[in-house]
Every structure is written in C-alpha cells, then in structure tokens.
PDB file of C-alpha atoms in Angstrom:
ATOM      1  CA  UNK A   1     284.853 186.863  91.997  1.00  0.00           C
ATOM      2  CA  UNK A   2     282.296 186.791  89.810  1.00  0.00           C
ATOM      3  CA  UNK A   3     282.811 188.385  86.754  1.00  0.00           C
ATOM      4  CA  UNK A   4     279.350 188.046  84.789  1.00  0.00           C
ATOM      5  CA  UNK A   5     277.314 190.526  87.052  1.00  0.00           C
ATOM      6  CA  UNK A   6     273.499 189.865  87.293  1.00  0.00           C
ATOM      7  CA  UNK A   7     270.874 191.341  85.019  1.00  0.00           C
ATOM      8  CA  UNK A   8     268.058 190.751  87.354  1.00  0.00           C
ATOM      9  CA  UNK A   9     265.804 193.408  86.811  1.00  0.00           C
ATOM     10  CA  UNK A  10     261.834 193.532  88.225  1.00  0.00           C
ATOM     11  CA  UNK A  11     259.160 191.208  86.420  1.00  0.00           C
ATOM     12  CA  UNK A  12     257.164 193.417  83.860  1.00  0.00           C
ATOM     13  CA  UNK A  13     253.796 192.324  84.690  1.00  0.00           C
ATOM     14  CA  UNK A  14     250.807 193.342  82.515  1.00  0.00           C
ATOM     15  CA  UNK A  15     246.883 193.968  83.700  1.00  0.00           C
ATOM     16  CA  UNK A  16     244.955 191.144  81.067  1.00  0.00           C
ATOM     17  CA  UNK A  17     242.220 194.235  80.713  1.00  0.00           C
ATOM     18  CA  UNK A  18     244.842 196.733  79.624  1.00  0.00           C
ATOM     19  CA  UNK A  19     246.009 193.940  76.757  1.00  0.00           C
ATOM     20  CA  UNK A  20     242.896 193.568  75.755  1.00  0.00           C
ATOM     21  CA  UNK A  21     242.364 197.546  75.507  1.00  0.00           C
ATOM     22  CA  UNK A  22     245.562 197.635  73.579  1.00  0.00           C
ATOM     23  CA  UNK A  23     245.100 195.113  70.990  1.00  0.00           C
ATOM     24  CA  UNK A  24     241.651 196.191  70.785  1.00  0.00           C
ATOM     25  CA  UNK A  25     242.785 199.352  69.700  1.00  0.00           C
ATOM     26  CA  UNK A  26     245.739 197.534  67.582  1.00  0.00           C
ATOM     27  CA  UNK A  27     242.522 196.074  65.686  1.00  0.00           C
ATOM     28  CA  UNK A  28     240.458 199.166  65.188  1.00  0.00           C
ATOM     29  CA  UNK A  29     238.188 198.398  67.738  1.00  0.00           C
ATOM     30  CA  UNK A  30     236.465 200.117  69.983  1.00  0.00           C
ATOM     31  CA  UNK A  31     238.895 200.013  73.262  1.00  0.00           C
ATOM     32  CA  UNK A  32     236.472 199.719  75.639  1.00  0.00           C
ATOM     33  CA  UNK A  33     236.217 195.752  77.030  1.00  0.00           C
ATOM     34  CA  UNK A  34     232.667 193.582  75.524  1.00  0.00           C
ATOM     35  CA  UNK A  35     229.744 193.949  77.792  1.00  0.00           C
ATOM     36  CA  UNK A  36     229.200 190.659  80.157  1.00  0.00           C
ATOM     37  CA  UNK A  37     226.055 189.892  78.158  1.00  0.00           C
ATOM     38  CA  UNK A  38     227.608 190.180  74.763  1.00  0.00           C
ATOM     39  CA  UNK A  39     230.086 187.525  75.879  1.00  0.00           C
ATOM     40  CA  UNK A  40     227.076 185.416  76.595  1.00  0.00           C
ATOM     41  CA  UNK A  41     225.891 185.745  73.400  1.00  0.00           C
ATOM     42  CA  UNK A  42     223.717 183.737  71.266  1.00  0.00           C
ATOM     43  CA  UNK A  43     225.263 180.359  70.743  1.00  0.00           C
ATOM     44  CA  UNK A  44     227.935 181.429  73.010  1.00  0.00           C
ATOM     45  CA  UNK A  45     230.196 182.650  69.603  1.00  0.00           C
ATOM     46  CA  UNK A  46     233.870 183.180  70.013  1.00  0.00           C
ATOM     47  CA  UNK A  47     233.813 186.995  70.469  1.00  0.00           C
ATOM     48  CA  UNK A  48     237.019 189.362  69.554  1.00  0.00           C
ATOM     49  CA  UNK A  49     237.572 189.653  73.490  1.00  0.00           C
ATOM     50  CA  UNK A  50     237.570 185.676  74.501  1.00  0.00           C
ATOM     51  CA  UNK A  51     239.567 185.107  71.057  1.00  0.00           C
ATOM     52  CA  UNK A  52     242.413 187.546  72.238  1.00  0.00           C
ATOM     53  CA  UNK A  53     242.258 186.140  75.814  1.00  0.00           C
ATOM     54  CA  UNK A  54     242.730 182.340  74.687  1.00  0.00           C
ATOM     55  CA  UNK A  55     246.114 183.479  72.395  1.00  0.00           C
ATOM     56  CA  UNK A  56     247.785 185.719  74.793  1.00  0.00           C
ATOM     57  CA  UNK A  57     250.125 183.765  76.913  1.00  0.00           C
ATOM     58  CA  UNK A  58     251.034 181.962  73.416  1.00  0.00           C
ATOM     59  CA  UNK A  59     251.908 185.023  71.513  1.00  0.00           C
ATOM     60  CA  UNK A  60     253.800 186.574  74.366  1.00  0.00           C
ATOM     61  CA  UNK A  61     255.994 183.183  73.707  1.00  0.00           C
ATOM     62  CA  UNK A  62     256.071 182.848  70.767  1.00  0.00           C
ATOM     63  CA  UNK A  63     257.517 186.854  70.627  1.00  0.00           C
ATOM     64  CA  UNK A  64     260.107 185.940  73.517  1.00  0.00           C
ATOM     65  CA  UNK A  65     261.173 182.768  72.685  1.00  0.00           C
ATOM     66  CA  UNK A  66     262.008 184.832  68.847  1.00  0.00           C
ATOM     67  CA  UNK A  67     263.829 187.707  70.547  1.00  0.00           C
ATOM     68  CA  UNK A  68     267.328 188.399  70.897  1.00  0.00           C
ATOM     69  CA  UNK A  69     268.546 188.043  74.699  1.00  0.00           C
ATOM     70  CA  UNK A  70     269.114 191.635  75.174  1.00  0.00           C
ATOM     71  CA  UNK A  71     265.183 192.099  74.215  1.00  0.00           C
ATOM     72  CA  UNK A  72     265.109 189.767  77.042  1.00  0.00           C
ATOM     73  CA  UNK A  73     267.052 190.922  79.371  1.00  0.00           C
ATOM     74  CA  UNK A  74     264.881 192.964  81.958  1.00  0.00           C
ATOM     75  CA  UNK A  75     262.826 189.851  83.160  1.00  0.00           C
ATOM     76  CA  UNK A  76     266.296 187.539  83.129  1.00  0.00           C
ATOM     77  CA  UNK A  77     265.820 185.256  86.417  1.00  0.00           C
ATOM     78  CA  UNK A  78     267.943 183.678  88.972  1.00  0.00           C
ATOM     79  CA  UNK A  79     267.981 180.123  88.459  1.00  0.00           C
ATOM     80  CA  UNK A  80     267.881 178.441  91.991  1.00  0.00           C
ATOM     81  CA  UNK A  81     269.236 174.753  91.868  1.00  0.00           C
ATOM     82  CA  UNK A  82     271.619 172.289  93.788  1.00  0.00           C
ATOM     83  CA  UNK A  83     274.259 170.728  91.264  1.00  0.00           C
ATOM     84  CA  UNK A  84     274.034 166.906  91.406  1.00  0.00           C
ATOM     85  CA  UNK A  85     277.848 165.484  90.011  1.00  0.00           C
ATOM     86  CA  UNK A  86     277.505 162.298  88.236  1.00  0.00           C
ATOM     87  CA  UNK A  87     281.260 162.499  88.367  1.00  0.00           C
ATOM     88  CA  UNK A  88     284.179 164.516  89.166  1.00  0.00           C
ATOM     89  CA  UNK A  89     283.926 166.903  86.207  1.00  0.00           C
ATOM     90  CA  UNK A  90     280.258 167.228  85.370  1.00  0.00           C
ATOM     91  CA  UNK A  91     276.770 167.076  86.956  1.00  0.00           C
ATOM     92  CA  UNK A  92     273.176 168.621  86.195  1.00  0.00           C
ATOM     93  CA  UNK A  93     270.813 170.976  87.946  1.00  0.00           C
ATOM     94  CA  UNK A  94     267.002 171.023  87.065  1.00  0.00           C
ATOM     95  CA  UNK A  95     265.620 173.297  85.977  1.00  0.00           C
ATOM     96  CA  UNK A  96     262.294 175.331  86.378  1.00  0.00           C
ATOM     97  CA  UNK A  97     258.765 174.835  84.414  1.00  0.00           C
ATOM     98  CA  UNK A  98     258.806 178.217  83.016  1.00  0.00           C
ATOM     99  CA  UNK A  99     262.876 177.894  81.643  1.00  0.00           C
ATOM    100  CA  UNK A 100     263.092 179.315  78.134  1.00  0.00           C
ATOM    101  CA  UNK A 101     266.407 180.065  77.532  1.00  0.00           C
ATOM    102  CA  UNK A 102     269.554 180.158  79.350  1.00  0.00           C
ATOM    103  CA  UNK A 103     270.859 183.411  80.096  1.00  0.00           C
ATOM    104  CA  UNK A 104     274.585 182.230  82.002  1.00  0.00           C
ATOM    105  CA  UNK A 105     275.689 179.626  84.083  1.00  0.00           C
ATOM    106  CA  UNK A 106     278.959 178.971  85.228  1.00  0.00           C
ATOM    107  CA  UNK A 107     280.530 177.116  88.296  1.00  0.00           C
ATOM    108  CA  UNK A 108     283.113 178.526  90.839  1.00  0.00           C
ATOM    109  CA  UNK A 109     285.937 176.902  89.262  1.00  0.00           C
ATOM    110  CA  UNK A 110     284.936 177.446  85.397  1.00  0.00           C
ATOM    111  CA  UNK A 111     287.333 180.296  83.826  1.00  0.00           C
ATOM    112  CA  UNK A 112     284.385 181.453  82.083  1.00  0.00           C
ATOM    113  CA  UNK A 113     280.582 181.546  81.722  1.00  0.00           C
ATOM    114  CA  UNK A 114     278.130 179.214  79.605  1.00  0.00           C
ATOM    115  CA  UNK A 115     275.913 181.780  77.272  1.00  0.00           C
ATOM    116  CA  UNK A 116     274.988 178.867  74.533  1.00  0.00           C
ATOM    117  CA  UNK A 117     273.748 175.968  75.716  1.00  0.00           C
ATOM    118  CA  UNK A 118     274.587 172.740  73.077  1.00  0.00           C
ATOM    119  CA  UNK A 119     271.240 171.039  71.921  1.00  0.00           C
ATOM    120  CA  UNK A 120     271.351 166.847  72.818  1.00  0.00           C
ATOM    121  CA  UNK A 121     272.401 165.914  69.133  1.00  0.00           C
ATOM    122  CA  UNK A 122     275.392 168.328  68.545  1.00  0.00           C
ATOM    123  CA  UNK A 123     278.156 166.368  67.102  1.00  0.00           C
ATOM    124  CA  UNK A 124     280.345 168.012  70.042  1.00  0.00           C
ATOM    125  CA  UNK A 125     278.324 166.476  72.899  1.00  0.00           C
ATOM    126  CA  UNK A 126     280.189 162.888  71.968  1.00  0.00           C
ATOM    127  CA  UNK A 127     283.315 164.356  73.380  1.00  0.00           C
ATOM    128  CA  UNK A 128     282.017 165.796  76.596  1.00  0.00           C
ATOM    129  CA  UNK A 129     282.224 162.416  77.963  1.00  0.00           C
ATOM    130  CA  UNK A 130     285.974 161.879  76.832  1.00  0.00           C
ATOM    131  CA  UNK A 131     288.698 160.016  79.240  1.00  0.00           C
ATOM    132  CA  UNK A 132     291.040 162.728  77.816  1.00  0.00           C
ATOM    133  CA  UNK A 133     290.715 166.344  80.093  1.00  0.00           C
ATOM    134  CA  UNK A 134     291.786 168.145  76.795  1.00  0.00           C
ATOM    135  CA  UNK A 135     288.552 167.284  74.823  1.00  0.00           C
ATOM    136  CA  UNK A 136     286.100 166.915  77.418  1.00  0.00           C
ATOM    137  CA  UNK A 137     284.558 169.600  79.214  1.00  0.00           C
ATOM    138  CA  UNK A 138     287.057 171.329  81.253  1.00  0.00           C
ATOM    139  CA  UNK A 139     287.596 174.705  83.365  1.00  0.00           C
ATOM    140  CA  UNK A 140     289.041 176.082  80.188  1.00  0.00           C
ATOM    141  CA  UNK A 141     286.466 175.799  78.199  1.00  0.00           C
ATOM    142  CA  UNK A 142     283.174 174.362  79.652  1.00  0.00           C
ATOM    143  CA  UNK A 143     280.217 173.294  78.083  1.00  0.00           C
ATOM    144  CA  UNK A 144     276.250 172.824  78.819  1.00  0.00           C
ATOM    145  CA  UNK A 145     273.539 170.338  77.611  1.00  0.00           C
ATOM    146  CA  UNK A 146     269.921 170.107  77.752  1.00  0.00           C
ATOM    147  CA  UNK A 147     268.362 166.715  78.283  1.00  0.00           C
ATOM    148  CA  UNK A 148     265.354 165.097  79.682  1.00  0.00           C
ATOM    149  CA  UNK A 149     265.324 163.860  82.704  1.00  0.00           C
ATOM    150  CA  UNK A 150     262.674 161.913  85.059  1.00  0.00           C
ATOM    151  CA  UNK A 151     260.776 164.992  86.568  1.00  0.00           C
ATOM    152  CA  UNK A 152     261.246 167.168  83.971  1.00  0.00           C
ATOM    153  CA  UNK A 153     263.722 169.023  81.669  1.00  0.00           C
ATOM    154  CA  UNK A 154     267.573 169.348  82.974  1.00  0.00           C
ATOM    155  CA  UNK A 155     270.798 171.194  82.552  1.00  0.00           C
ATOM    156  CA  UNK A 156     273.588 169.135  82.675  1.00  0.00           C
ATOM    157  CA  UNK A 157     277.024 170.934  82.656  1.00  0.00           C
ATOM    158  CA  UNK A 158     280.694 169.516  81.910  1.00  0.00           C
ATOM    159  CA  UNK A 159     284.155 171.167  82.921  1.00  0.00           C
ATOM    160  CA  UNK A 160     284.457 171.318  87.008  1.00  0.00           C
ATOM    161  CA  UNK A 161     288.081 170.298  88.666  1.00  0.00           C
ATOM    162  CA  UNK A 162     286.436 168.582  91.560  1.00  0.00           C
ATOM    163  CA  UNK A 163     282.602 167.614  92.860  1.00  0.00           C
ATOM    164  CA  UNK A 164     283.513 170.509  95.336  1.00  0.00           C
ATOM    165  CA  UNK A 165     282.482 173.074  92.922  1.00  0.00           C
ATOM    166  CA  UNK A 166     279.419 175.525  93.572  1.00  0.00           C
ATOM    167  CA  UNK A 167     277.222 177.749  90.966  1.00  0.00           C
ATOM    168  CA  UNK A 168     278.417 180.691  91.068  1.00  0.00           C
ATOM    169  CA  UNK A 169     276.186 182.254  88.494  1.00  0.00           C
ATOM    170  CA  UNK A 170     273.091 181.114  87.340  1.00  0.00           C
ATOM    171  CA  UNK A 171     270.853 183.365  84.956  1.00  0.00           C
ATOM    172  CA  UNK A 172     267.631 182.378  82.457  1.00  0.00           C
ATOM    173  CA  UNK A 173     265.180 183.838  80.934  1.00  0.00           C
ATOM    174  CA  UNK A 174     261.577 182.506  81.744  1.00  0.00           C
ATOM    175  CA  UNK A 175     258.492 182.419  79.343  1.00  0.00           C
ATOM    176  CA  UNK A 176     255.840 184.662  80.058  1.00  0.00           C
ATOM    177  CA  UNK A 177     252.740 183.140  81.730  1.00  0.00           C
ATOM    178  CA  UNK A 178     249.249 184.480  83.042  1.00  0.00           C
ATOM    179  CA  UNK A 179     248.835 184.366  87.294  1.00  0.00           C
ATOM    180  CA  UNK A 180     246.403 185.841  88.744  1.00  0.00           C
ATOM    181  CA  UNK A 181     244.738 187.946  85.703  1.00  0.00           C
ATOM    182  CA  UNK A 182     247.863 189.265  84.549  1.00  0.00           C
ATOM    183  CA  UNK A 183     251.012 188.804  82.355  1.00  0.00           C
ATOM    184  CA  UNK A 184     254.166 187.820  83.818  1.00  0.00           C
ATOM    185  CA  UNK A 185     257.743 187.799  82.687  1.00  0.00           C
ATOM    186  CA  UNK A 186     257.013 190.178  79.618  1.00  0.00           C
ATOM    187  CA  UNK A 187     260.068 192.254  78.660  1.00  0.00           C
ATOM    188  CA  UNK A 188     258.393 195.840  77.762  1.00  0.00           C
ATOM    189  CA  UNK A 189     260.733 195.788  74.886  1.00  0.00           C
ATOM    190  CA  UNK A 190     258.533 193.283  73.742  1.00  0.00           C
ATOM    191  CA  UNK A 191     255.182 194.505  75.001  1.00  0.00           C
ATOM    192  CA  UNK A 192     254.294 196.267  71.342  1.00  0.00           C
ATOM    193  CA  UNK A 193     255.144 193.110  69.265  1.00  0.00           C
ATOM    194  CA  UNK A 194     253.186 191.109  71.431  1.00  0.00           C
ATOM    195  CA  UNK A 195     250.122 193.342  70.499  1.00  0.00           C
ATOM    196  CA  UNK A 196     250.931 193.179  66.812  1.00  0.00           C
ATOM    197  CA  UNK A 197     251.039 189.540  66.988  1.00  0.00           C
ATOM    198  CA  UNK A 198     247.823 189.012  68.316  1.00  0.00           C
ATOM    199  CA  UNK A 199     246.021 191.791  66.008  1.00  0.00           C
ATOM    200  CA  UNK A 200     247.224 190.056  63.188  1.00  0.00           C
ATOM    201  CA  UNK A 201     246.716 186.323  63.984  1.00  0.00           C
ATOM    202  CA  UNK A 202     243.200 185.082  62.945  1.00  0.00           C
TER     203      UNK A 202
END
C-alpha cells in the first residue's frame, strides 16, 4: 500500500503577455505591452519589455528553487524512471532535465519514504556502501544520493531487500520553464513573488 499519497496537482501555466502586464504594473508602468516599433527602436536599446522577458524563466527559479516544498506543492510531478540495481540493495534512476528538487521516492520494499535527498559529500554517504546491513542503506531506514552520471544528473537510492524491488512512489518538483510563450510549472503561491523579483532586479 502506499502510504505517501500523490500531490499531483495541474501545471499552473502563465500567458508571457499577462507577466509582462503584471510586472509592468509591479513597476509603475503603464500595463499596456511596448508598441512593435518601440521595440525596434533606435540602436535597438534594451527596452523595459525585452529586459523583463530575458529574466523571467530565471526569476521564476530562482523564487522556486528558494521556496519551501509546500509553496511547491501544486506543480509536484511524477517522476517516470526504470531503477537500474548496481547491486542487491541499491541502484539509480535518472532523472529529468527540468528536476529541481525531490519531492518523495521510495521503493516497494522501503518501510518509509525518501523526503531529503543527501548531497554527494555528506559524511554519511561513506557508509551507504557498508558490508554491514545495519549501517548501510536498508528497508529501515533508506537513503538517496544525487550524482552525475554520463547523460545527465541521477538519483541513486540505497536500502532495497532484493533487485526485485519496484518504485512505488516517485514525486519532484520541476523548475519552471517557458514552452510555447508561456510559463510552466509555476506554483500560484509563488506567482506574486515572482513579479516582485523581477520589478526589483535591475
């Protein structure tokens, strides 16, 4: 059974022209969007709509990747991934371009889920590897890593009985990006500090 229920909730997805209206307004501006011509200005100058354009992705991560995970929670994902083992108690999945943050993993034998994953020089990770079940990874009290890998970044997880273990939950949260001339993956919690932070940056 699983016992750490989903929070998948539908991507917030935001229009690029009603940003721009909103952190116009945010800057005292006028809301309405810059002529075409005036963005064709004389010597092509860096006007207040281009300049918001070119920073929003970033400071819609930088705001996530600051929040809290219940800030985050209404755009959490389902991580889809095959386990690889390397042995009989641990393995790693790989994991997605857009992966921010891990939300929960945990396999089908674990007792409990992985919230926290352990960053690559955590003076713990030396003992994941251990010959001894009781200070390894184990079903008890499992444990995951992020590392590098040759195609891209990795989640490598300790703690299974057997290779015959399955995911049974896998949750992340995913940093906003811009497709198709709008915002994806922005929590609405986060929607006004986003606005903020791109009023105030330079």
């Amino acid at each position: 059974m699983n016992l750490y229920p989903p929070l998948i909730t539908e991507t917030m997805t935001y229009d690029i022209d009603t940003i721009l209206r909103d952190a116009r307004i945010a800057m005292s501006l006028n809301p309405e969007a810059e002529p075409a011509w005036h963005a064709d200005a004389v010597c092509r100058q860096l006007t207040p709509d281009l300049a918001i354009r070119l920073r929003i992705e970033q400071a819609a991560r930088d705001v996530c990747a600051e929040a809290d995970d219940a800030s985050l929670s209404e755009c959490a994902a389902i991580l889809v991934a095959e386990p690889v083992f390397t042995d009989d108690h641990c393995g790693h999945i790989r994991l997605p371009a857009d992966f921010m943050r891990l939300c929960a993993f945990r396999m089908d034998d674990w007792e409990r889920p992985v919230s926290k994953v352990l960053p690559a020089d955590a003076p713990q990770t030396a003992m994941l590897h251990s010959r001894y079940a009781g200070l390894r990874g184990n079903p008890q009290r499992p444990a995951c890593l992020l590392t590098c890998r040759e195609g891209g970044l990795s989640l490598e997880f300790y703690g299974c009985a057997s290779r015959k273990a399955t995911i049974e939950t896998a949750i992340y949260h995913p940093y906003p990006s811009i497709k198709d001339g709008a915002l994806t993956n922005m929590p609405s919690a986060l929607y006004a500090s986003m606005i903020r932070r791109l009023a105030s940056t330079p």
